[in-house]
């Protein structure tokens, strides 16, 4: 690239991986490879993280988690939203729906996503959730956490 710049075959070259050979060559625009470390980028990341945390706390949606998959059912409306963090093994959904059906609880919407050994299930129901049902869901083997929103 240095030869191409010096000979005029290339007028400008931008790189964020500068080497001593390219630094100072006319037409070479060298920038640091720290785009995520600028003040503006750090502010944007902080705002994004705060929005994602709020969305998780208010709606149960997950985005950019290390251990769990992205999972989004939008804004929670008047329905009660049940969110379950659990191991990614067969028959977890069947166990959850069986417990809800036993108490005559209707499922309005449901999504389940997995990432490696973990899974995340979101269930909207159109009635309040009795505490005994919450406790029964918590007692299912391989359930790590149960949250009720609403």
Coordinates of N, CA and C in Angstrom, one line a residue:
X1 N 0.8 -1.2 0.0 CA 0.0 0.0 0.0 C 0.9 1.3 0.0
X2 N 2.0 1.2 0.7 CA 2.9 2.3 0.7 C 3.4 2.7 -0.7
X3 N 3.8 1.6 -1.4 CA 4.2 1.8 -2.8 C 3.1 2.4 -3.7
X4 N 1.9 2.0 -3.5 CA 0.8 2.5 -4.3 C 0.5 3.9 -3.9
X5 N 0.6 4.3 -2.7 CA 0.4 5.7 -2.3 C 1.5 6.6 -2.9
X6 N 2.8 6.2 -2.7 CA 3.9 7.0 -3.1 C 3.9 7.1 -4.7
X7 N 3.5 6.1 -5.4 CA 3.5 6.2 -6.9 C 2.3 6.9 -7.4
X8 N 1.3 7.2 -6.5 CA 0.1 7.9 -7.0 C -1.0 7.0 -7.5
X9 N -0.8 5.6 -7.5 CA -1.8 4.7 -8.0 C -3.0 4.7 -7.0
X10 N -2.8 5.0 -5.8 CA -3.8 5.1 -4.7 C -3.6 6.5 -4.1
X11 N -4.7 7.3 -4.1 CA -4.7 8.7 -3.6 C -4.8 8.7 -2.1
X12 N -5.7 7.9 -1.6 CA -5.9 7.9 -0.1 C -6.2 6.5 0.4
X13 N -5.7 6.2 1.6 CA -5.9 4.9 2.2 C -6.2 5.2 3.7
X14 N -7.3 4.6 4.1 CA -7.7 4.8 5.5 C -7.5 3.4 6.2
X15 N -6.9 3.4 7.4 CA -6.7 2.2 8.1 C -6.8 2.5 9.6
X16 N -7.4 1.5 10.3 CA -7.4 1.6 11.8 C -6.4 0.6 12.4
X17 N -5.5 0.1 11.5 CA -4.5 -0.8 12.0 C -3.1 -0.2 11.5
X18 N -2.7 0.9 12.0 CA -1.5 1.5 11.4 C -0.3 0.7 11.8
X19 N 0.7 0.8 10.8 CA 2.0 0.2 11.0 C 3.0 1.3 10.9
X20 N 4.2 1.1 11.4 CA 5.2 2.1 11.2 C 5.5 2.4 9.8
X21 N 5.4 1.5 8.9 CA 5.7 1.7 7.5 C 4.6 2.7 6.8
X22 N 3.4 2.6 7.2 CA 2.3 3.4 6.6 C 2.2 4.8 7.3
X23 N 2.6 4.9 8.6 CA 2.4 6.1 9.3 C 3.3 7.2 8.7
X24 N 2.7 8.3 8.4 CA 3.4 9.5 7.8 C 3.5 9.5 6.3
X25 N 3.0 8.5 5.7 CA 3.0 8.4 4.2 C 1.9 9.3 3.7
X26 N 2.2 10.2 2.7 CA 1.2 11.1 2.2 C 0.0 10.3 1.6
X27 N -1.2 10.7 2.0 CA -2.4 10.0 1.5 C -2.9 9.0 2.5
X28 N -2.0 8.6 3.4 CA -2.4 7.6 4.4 C -3.1 8.3 5.6
X29 N -4.3 7.8 5.9 CA -5.1 8.4 7.0 C -5.1 7.2 8.0
X30 N -4.4 7.4 9.1 CA -4.3 6.4 10.1 C -5.1 6.8 11.3
X31 N -6.0 5.9 11.8 CA -6.8 6.2 13.0 C -6.6 5.1 14.0
X32 N -6.8 5.4 15.2 CA -6.6 4.3 16.2 C -7.7 3.3 16.1
X33 N -7.4 2.1 16.5 CA -8.4 1.0 16.5 C -9.1 1.0 17.8
X34 N -9.7 2.1 18.2 CA -10.4 2.2 19.5 C -11.7 2.8 19.3
X35 N -12.4 2.5 18.2 CA -13.7 3.1 18.0 C -14.7 3.0 19.1
X36 N -14.7 1.9 19.8 CA -15.6 1.7 20.9 C -15.2 2.4 22.2
X37 N -14.0 3.0 22.1 CA -13.5 3.6 23.3 C -13.6 5.2 23.3
X38 N -14.2 5.7 22.3 CA -14.4 7.1 22.2 C -15.4 7.5 23.3
X39 N -15.4 8.8 23.7 CA -16.3 9.3 24.7 C -17.8 9.1 24.1
X40 N -18.0 9.4 22.9 CA -19.3 9.3 22.3 C -19.8 7.8 22.2
X41 N -18.9 6.9 21.8 CA -19.2 5.5 21.8 C -19.5 5.0 23.2
X42 N -18.7 5.4 24.2 CA -19.0 4.9 25.5 C -20.4 5.4 26.0
X43 N -20.7 6.7 25.7 CA -22.0 7.2 26.1 C -23.1 6.4 25.4
X44 N -22.9 6.2 24.1 CA -24.0 5.4 23.4 C -24.1 4.0 23.9
X45 N -23.0 3.4 24.3 CA -23.1 2.0 24.9 C -23.8 2.0 26.2
X46 N -23.6 3.1 27.0 CA -24.2 3.2 28.3 C -25.7 3.4 28.1
X47 N -26.1 4.2 27.2 CA -27.5 4.5 26.9 C -28.2 3.2 26.4
X48 N -27.5 2.5 25.5 CA -28.0 1.2 25.0 C -28.2 0.2 26.1
X49 N -27.2 0.1 26.9 CA -27.3 -0.9 28.0 C -28.4 -0.6 29.0
X50 N -28.6 0.7 29.3 CA -29.7 1.1 30.2 C -31.1 0.8 29.5
X51 N -31.2 1.1 28.2 CA -32.5 0.8 27.5 C -32.8 -0.7 27.5
X52 N -31.7 -1.5 27.3 CA -31.9 -3.0 27.3 C -32.2 -3.5 28.7
X53 N -31.6 -3.0 29.7 CA -31.9 -3.4 31.0 C -33.3 -3.0 31.4
X54 N -33.8 -1.8 31.1 CA -35.1 -1.4 31.3 C -36.1 -2.3 30.6
X55 N -35.8 -2.6 29.4 CA -36.7 -3.5 28.6 C -36.8 -4.9 29.2
X56 N -35.7 -5.4 29.8 CA -35.8 -6.7 30.4 C -36.6 -6.6 31.7
X57 N -36.4 -5.5 32.5 CA -37.1 -5.4 33.8 C -38.6 -5.2 33.6
X58 N -39.0 -4.4 32.6 CA -40.4 -4.0 32.4 C -41.1 -5.0 31.5
X59 N -40.4 -5.6 30.5 CA -41.1 -6.5 29.5 C -40.6 -7.9 29.5
X60 N -39.4 -8.2 30.1 CA -38.8 -9.5 30.1 C -38.0 -9.8 28.8
X61 N -37.9 -8.8 27.9 CA -37.2 -9.1 26.7 C -35.6 -9.1 26.9
X62 N -34.9 -9.9 26.2 CA -33.5 -10.0 26.4 C -32.8 -9.7 25.0
X63 N -31.8 -8.9 25.1 CA -31.0 -8.6 23.9 C -29.5 -8.5 24.3
X64 N -28.7 -9.1 23.5 CA -27.2 -9.0 23.7 C -26.7 -9.7 25.0
X65 N -27.4 -10.7 25.4 CA -27.0 -11.5 26.6 C -25.8 -12.4 26.2
X66 N -24.9 -12.6 27.2 CA -23.8 -13.5 26.9 C -24.3 -15.0 27.0
X67 N -25.2 -15.3 28.0 CA -25.6 -16.7 28.2 C -26.9 -17.0 27.6
X68 N -27.8 -16.1 27.4 CA -29.1 -16.3 27.0 C -29.4 -15.8 25.6
X69 N -30.3 -16.3 24.8 CA -30.6 -15.9 23.5 C -31.4 -14.6 23.5
X70 N -31.3 -13.8 22.4 CA -32.1 -12.7 22.2 C -33.6 -13.2 22.1
X71 N -34.4 -12.6 22.9 CA -35.8 -13.0 22.9 C -36.7 -11.8 23.2
X72 N -37.6 -11.5 22.3 CA -38.4 -10.3 22.3 C -39.8 -10.6 22.0
X73 N -40.7 -10.3 22.9 CA -42.2 -10.4 22.6 C -42.8 -9.0 22.6
X74 N -42.0 -8.0 22.5 CA -42.5 -6.6 22.5 C -42.9 -6.1 23.9
X75 N -43.6 -5.0 23.9 CA -44.1 -4.4 25.1 C -45.2 -5.3 25.7
X76 N -45.1 -5.5 27.0 CA -46.1 -6.2 27.8 C -47.3 -5.3 27.8
X77 N -48.5 -5.9 27.5 CA -49.7 -5.1 27.5 C -50.4 -5.5 28.9
X78 N -51.7 -5.5 28.9 CA -52.5 -5.8 30.1 C -52.3 -7.2 30.6
X79 N -51.8 -8.1 29.8 CA -51.6 -9.5 30.2 C -50.5 -9.6 31.2
X80 N -50.6 -10.7 32.0 CA -49.5 -11.0 32.9 C -48.4 -11.8 32.0
X81 N -47.2 -11.4 32.2 CA -46.1 -12.0 31.5 C -45.3 -12.9 32.4
X82 N -45.1 -14.1 32.1 CA -44.3 -15.0 32.8 C -43.0 -15.3 32.1
X83 N -41.9 -15.2 32.7 CA -40.6 -15.4 32.1 C -39.8 -16.5 32.9
X84 N -39.3 -17.4 32.2 CA -38.7 -18.6 32.8 C -37.3 -18.8 32.2
X85 N -36.3 -18.7 33.0 CA -34.9 -19.1 32.6 C -34.7 -20.5 33.0
X86 N -34.2 -21.3 32.1 CA -34.1 -22.7 32.4 C -33.0 -23.4 31.5
X87 N -32.7 -24.6 31.8 CA -31.7 -25.3 31.0 C -32.4 -25.7 29.7
X88 N -31.7 -25.8 28.6 CA -32.2 -26.2 27.3 C -32.2 -27.7 27.2
X89 N -33.3 -28.3 27.7 CA -33.5 -29.7 27.7 C -34.9 -30.0 27.2
X90 N -35.2 -31.2 26.7 CA -36.5 -31.6 26.2 C -37.6 -31.5 27.3
X91 N -38.8 -31.2 26.9 CA -40.0 -31.2 27.6 C -40.2 -30.1 28.7
X92 N -39.4 -29.1 28.6 CA -39.6 -28.0 29.5 C -40.9 -27.2 29.2
X93 N -41.1 -27.0 27.9 CA -42.3 -26.3 27.5 C -43.5 -27.1 27.9
X94 N -43.5 -28.4 27.7 CA -44.6 -29.3 28.0 C -44.9 -29.2 29.5
X95 N -43.9 -29.2 30.3 CA -44.1 -29.1 31.8 C -44.7 -27.8 32.2
X96 N -44.3 -26.7 31.5 CA -44.8 -25.4 31.9 C -46.3 -25.3 31.5
X97 N -46.6 -25.7 30.2 CA -48.0 -25.6 29.8 C -48.9 -26.6 30.5
X98 N -48.4 -27.7 31.0 CA -49.2 -28.6 31.8 C -49.6 -28.0 33.1
X99 N -48.6 -27.4 33.7 CA -48.9 -26.7 35.0 C -50.0 -25.6 34.8
X100 N -49.8 -24.8 33.8 CA -50.8 -23.7 33.5 C -52.2 -24.3 33.2
X101 N -52.2 -25.3 32.4 CA -53.5 -25.9 32.0 C -54.2 -26.5 33.2
X102 N -53.5 -27.1 34.1 CA -54.0 -27.7 35.3 C -54.8 -26.7 36.1
X103 N -54.4 -25.5 36.1 CA -55.1 -24.4 36.8 C -56.0 -23.6 35.9
X104 N -56.3 -24.1 34.7 CA -57.2 -23.5 33.8 C -56.7 -22.1 33.4
X105 N -55.4 -21.9 33.2 CA -54.8 -20.7 32.8 C -54.6 -20.7 31.3
X106 N -55.2 -19.7 30.6 CA -55.0 -19.6 29.1 C -53.8 -18.9 28.7
X107 N -53.1 -19.5 27.7 CA -51.9 -18.8 27.2 C -52.3 -18.0 26.0
X108 N -52.0 -16.7 26.1 CA -52.3 -15.7 25.0 C -51.2 -15.7 24.0
X109 N -49.9 -15.8 24.5 CA -48.8 -15.8 23.6 C -47.6 -16.5 24.3
X110 N -46.7 -17.1 23.5 CA -45.6 -17.8 24.0 C -44.4 -17.8 23.0
X111 N -43.2 -17.7 23.6 CA -42.0 -17.8 22.7 C -41.0 -18.5 23.6
X112 N -40.1 -19.3 22.9 CA -39.0 -20.0 23.6 C -37.8 -19.9 22.7
X113 N -36.7 -19.5 23.3 CA -35.5 -19.4 22.5 C -34.4 -20.1 23.3
X114 N -33.4 -20.6 22.7 CA -32.3 -21.3 23.4 C -31.0 -20.8 22.8
X115 N -30.0 -20.9 23.7 CA -28.6 -20.6 23.3 C -27.7 -21.5 24.1
X116 N -27.1 -22.5 23.4 CA -26.3 -23.4 24.1 C -27.1 -24.2 25.1
X117 N -26.6 -24.3 26.4 CA -27.3 -25.1 27.4 C -28.4 -24.3 28.1
X118 N -28.7 -23.1 27.7 CA -29.7 -22.3 28.4 C -30.8 -22.0 27.5
X119 N -32.0 -21.8 28.0 CA -33.2 -21.4 27.3 C -34.0 -20.4 28.0
X120 N -34.8 -19.7 27.3 CA -35.6 -18.6 27.9 C -37.0 -18.7 27.3
X121 N -38.0 -18.8 28.2 CA -39.4 -18.9 27.7 C -40.2 -17.7 28.3
X122 N -41.0 -17.1 27.4 CA -41.8 -16.0 27.7 C -43.3 -16.4 27.4
X123 N -44.1 -16.3 28.4 CA -45.5 -16.7 28.3 C -46.4 -15.5 28.7
X124 N -47.3 -15.1 27.8 CA -48.4 -14.1 28.2 C -49.6 -14.9 28.5
X125 N -50.2 -14.6 29.7 CA -51.5 -15.2 30.1 C -52.5 -14.1 30.3
X126 N -53.7 -14.4 30.1 CA -54.8 -13.4 30.2 C -55.5 -13.4 31.5
X127 N -54.9 -13.8 32.6 CA -55.4 -13.8 33.9 C -54.3 -13.7 34.9
X128 N -54.7 -13.3 36.1 CA -53.6 -13.2 37.2 C -53.1 -14.6 37.4
X129 N -51.8 -14.7 37.9 CA -51.2 -16.0 38.1 C -51.2 -16.3 39.6
X130 N -51.9 -17.3 40.0 CA -51.9 -17.7 41.5 C -50.5 -18.1 42.0
X131 N -50.2 -17.7 43.2 CA -48.9 -18.0 43.8 C -48.5 -19.5 43.8
X132 N -49.5 -20.3 44.0 CA -49.2 -21.8 44.0 C -48.7 -22.2 42.6
X133 N -49.2 -21.6 41.5 CA -48.7 -21.9 40.2 C -47.2 -21.5 40.0
X134 N -46.9 -20.3 40.5 CA -45.6 -19.8 40.5 C -44.6 -20.7 41.2
X135 N -45.0 -21.2 42.4 CA -44.2 -22.1 43.2 C -44.1 -23.4 42.5
X136 N -45.1 -23.9 41.8 CA -45.0 -25.2 41.1 C -44.1 -25.0 39.9
X137 N -44.1 -23.9 39.2 CA -43.2 -23.7 38.1 C -41.7 -23.6 38.6
X138 N -41.5 -23.0 39.7 CA -40.2 -22.9 40.3 C -39.6 -24.3 40.7
X139 N -40.5 -25.2 41.0 CA -40.1 -26.5 41.5 C -39.8 -27.5 40.3
X140 N -40.1 -27.1 39.1 CA -39.7 -27.9 37.9 C -38.2 -28.0 37.9
X141 N -37.7 -29.2 37.7 CA -36.3 -29.4 37.6 C -35.7 -28.7 36.4
X142 N -34.5 -28.1 36.6 CA -33.8 -27.4 35.5 C -34.4 -26.0 35.3
X143 N -35.4 -25.5 36.1 CA -35.8 -24.1 36.1 C -34.8 -23.4 37.0
X144 N -34.2 -22.3 36.4 CA -33.3 -21.5 37.2 C -33.9 -20.3 37.8
X145 N -34.9 -19.7 37.1 CA -35.6 -18.5 37.7 C -36.9 -18.4 37.0
X146 N -37.9 -17.9 37.8 CA -39.2 -17.6 37.4 C -39.5 -16.1 37.7
X147 N -39.9 -15.3 36.8 CA -40.4 -13.9 37.0 C -41.8 -13.7 36.6
X148 N -42.5 -13.0 37.3 CA -43.9 -12.6 36.9 C -44.0 -11.1 36.7
X149 N -44.4 -10.7 35.6 CA -44.5 -9.3 35.3 C -46.0 -8.9 35.1
X150 N -46.4 -8.0 35.8 CA -47.8 -7.6 35.7 C -48.7 -7.9 36.8

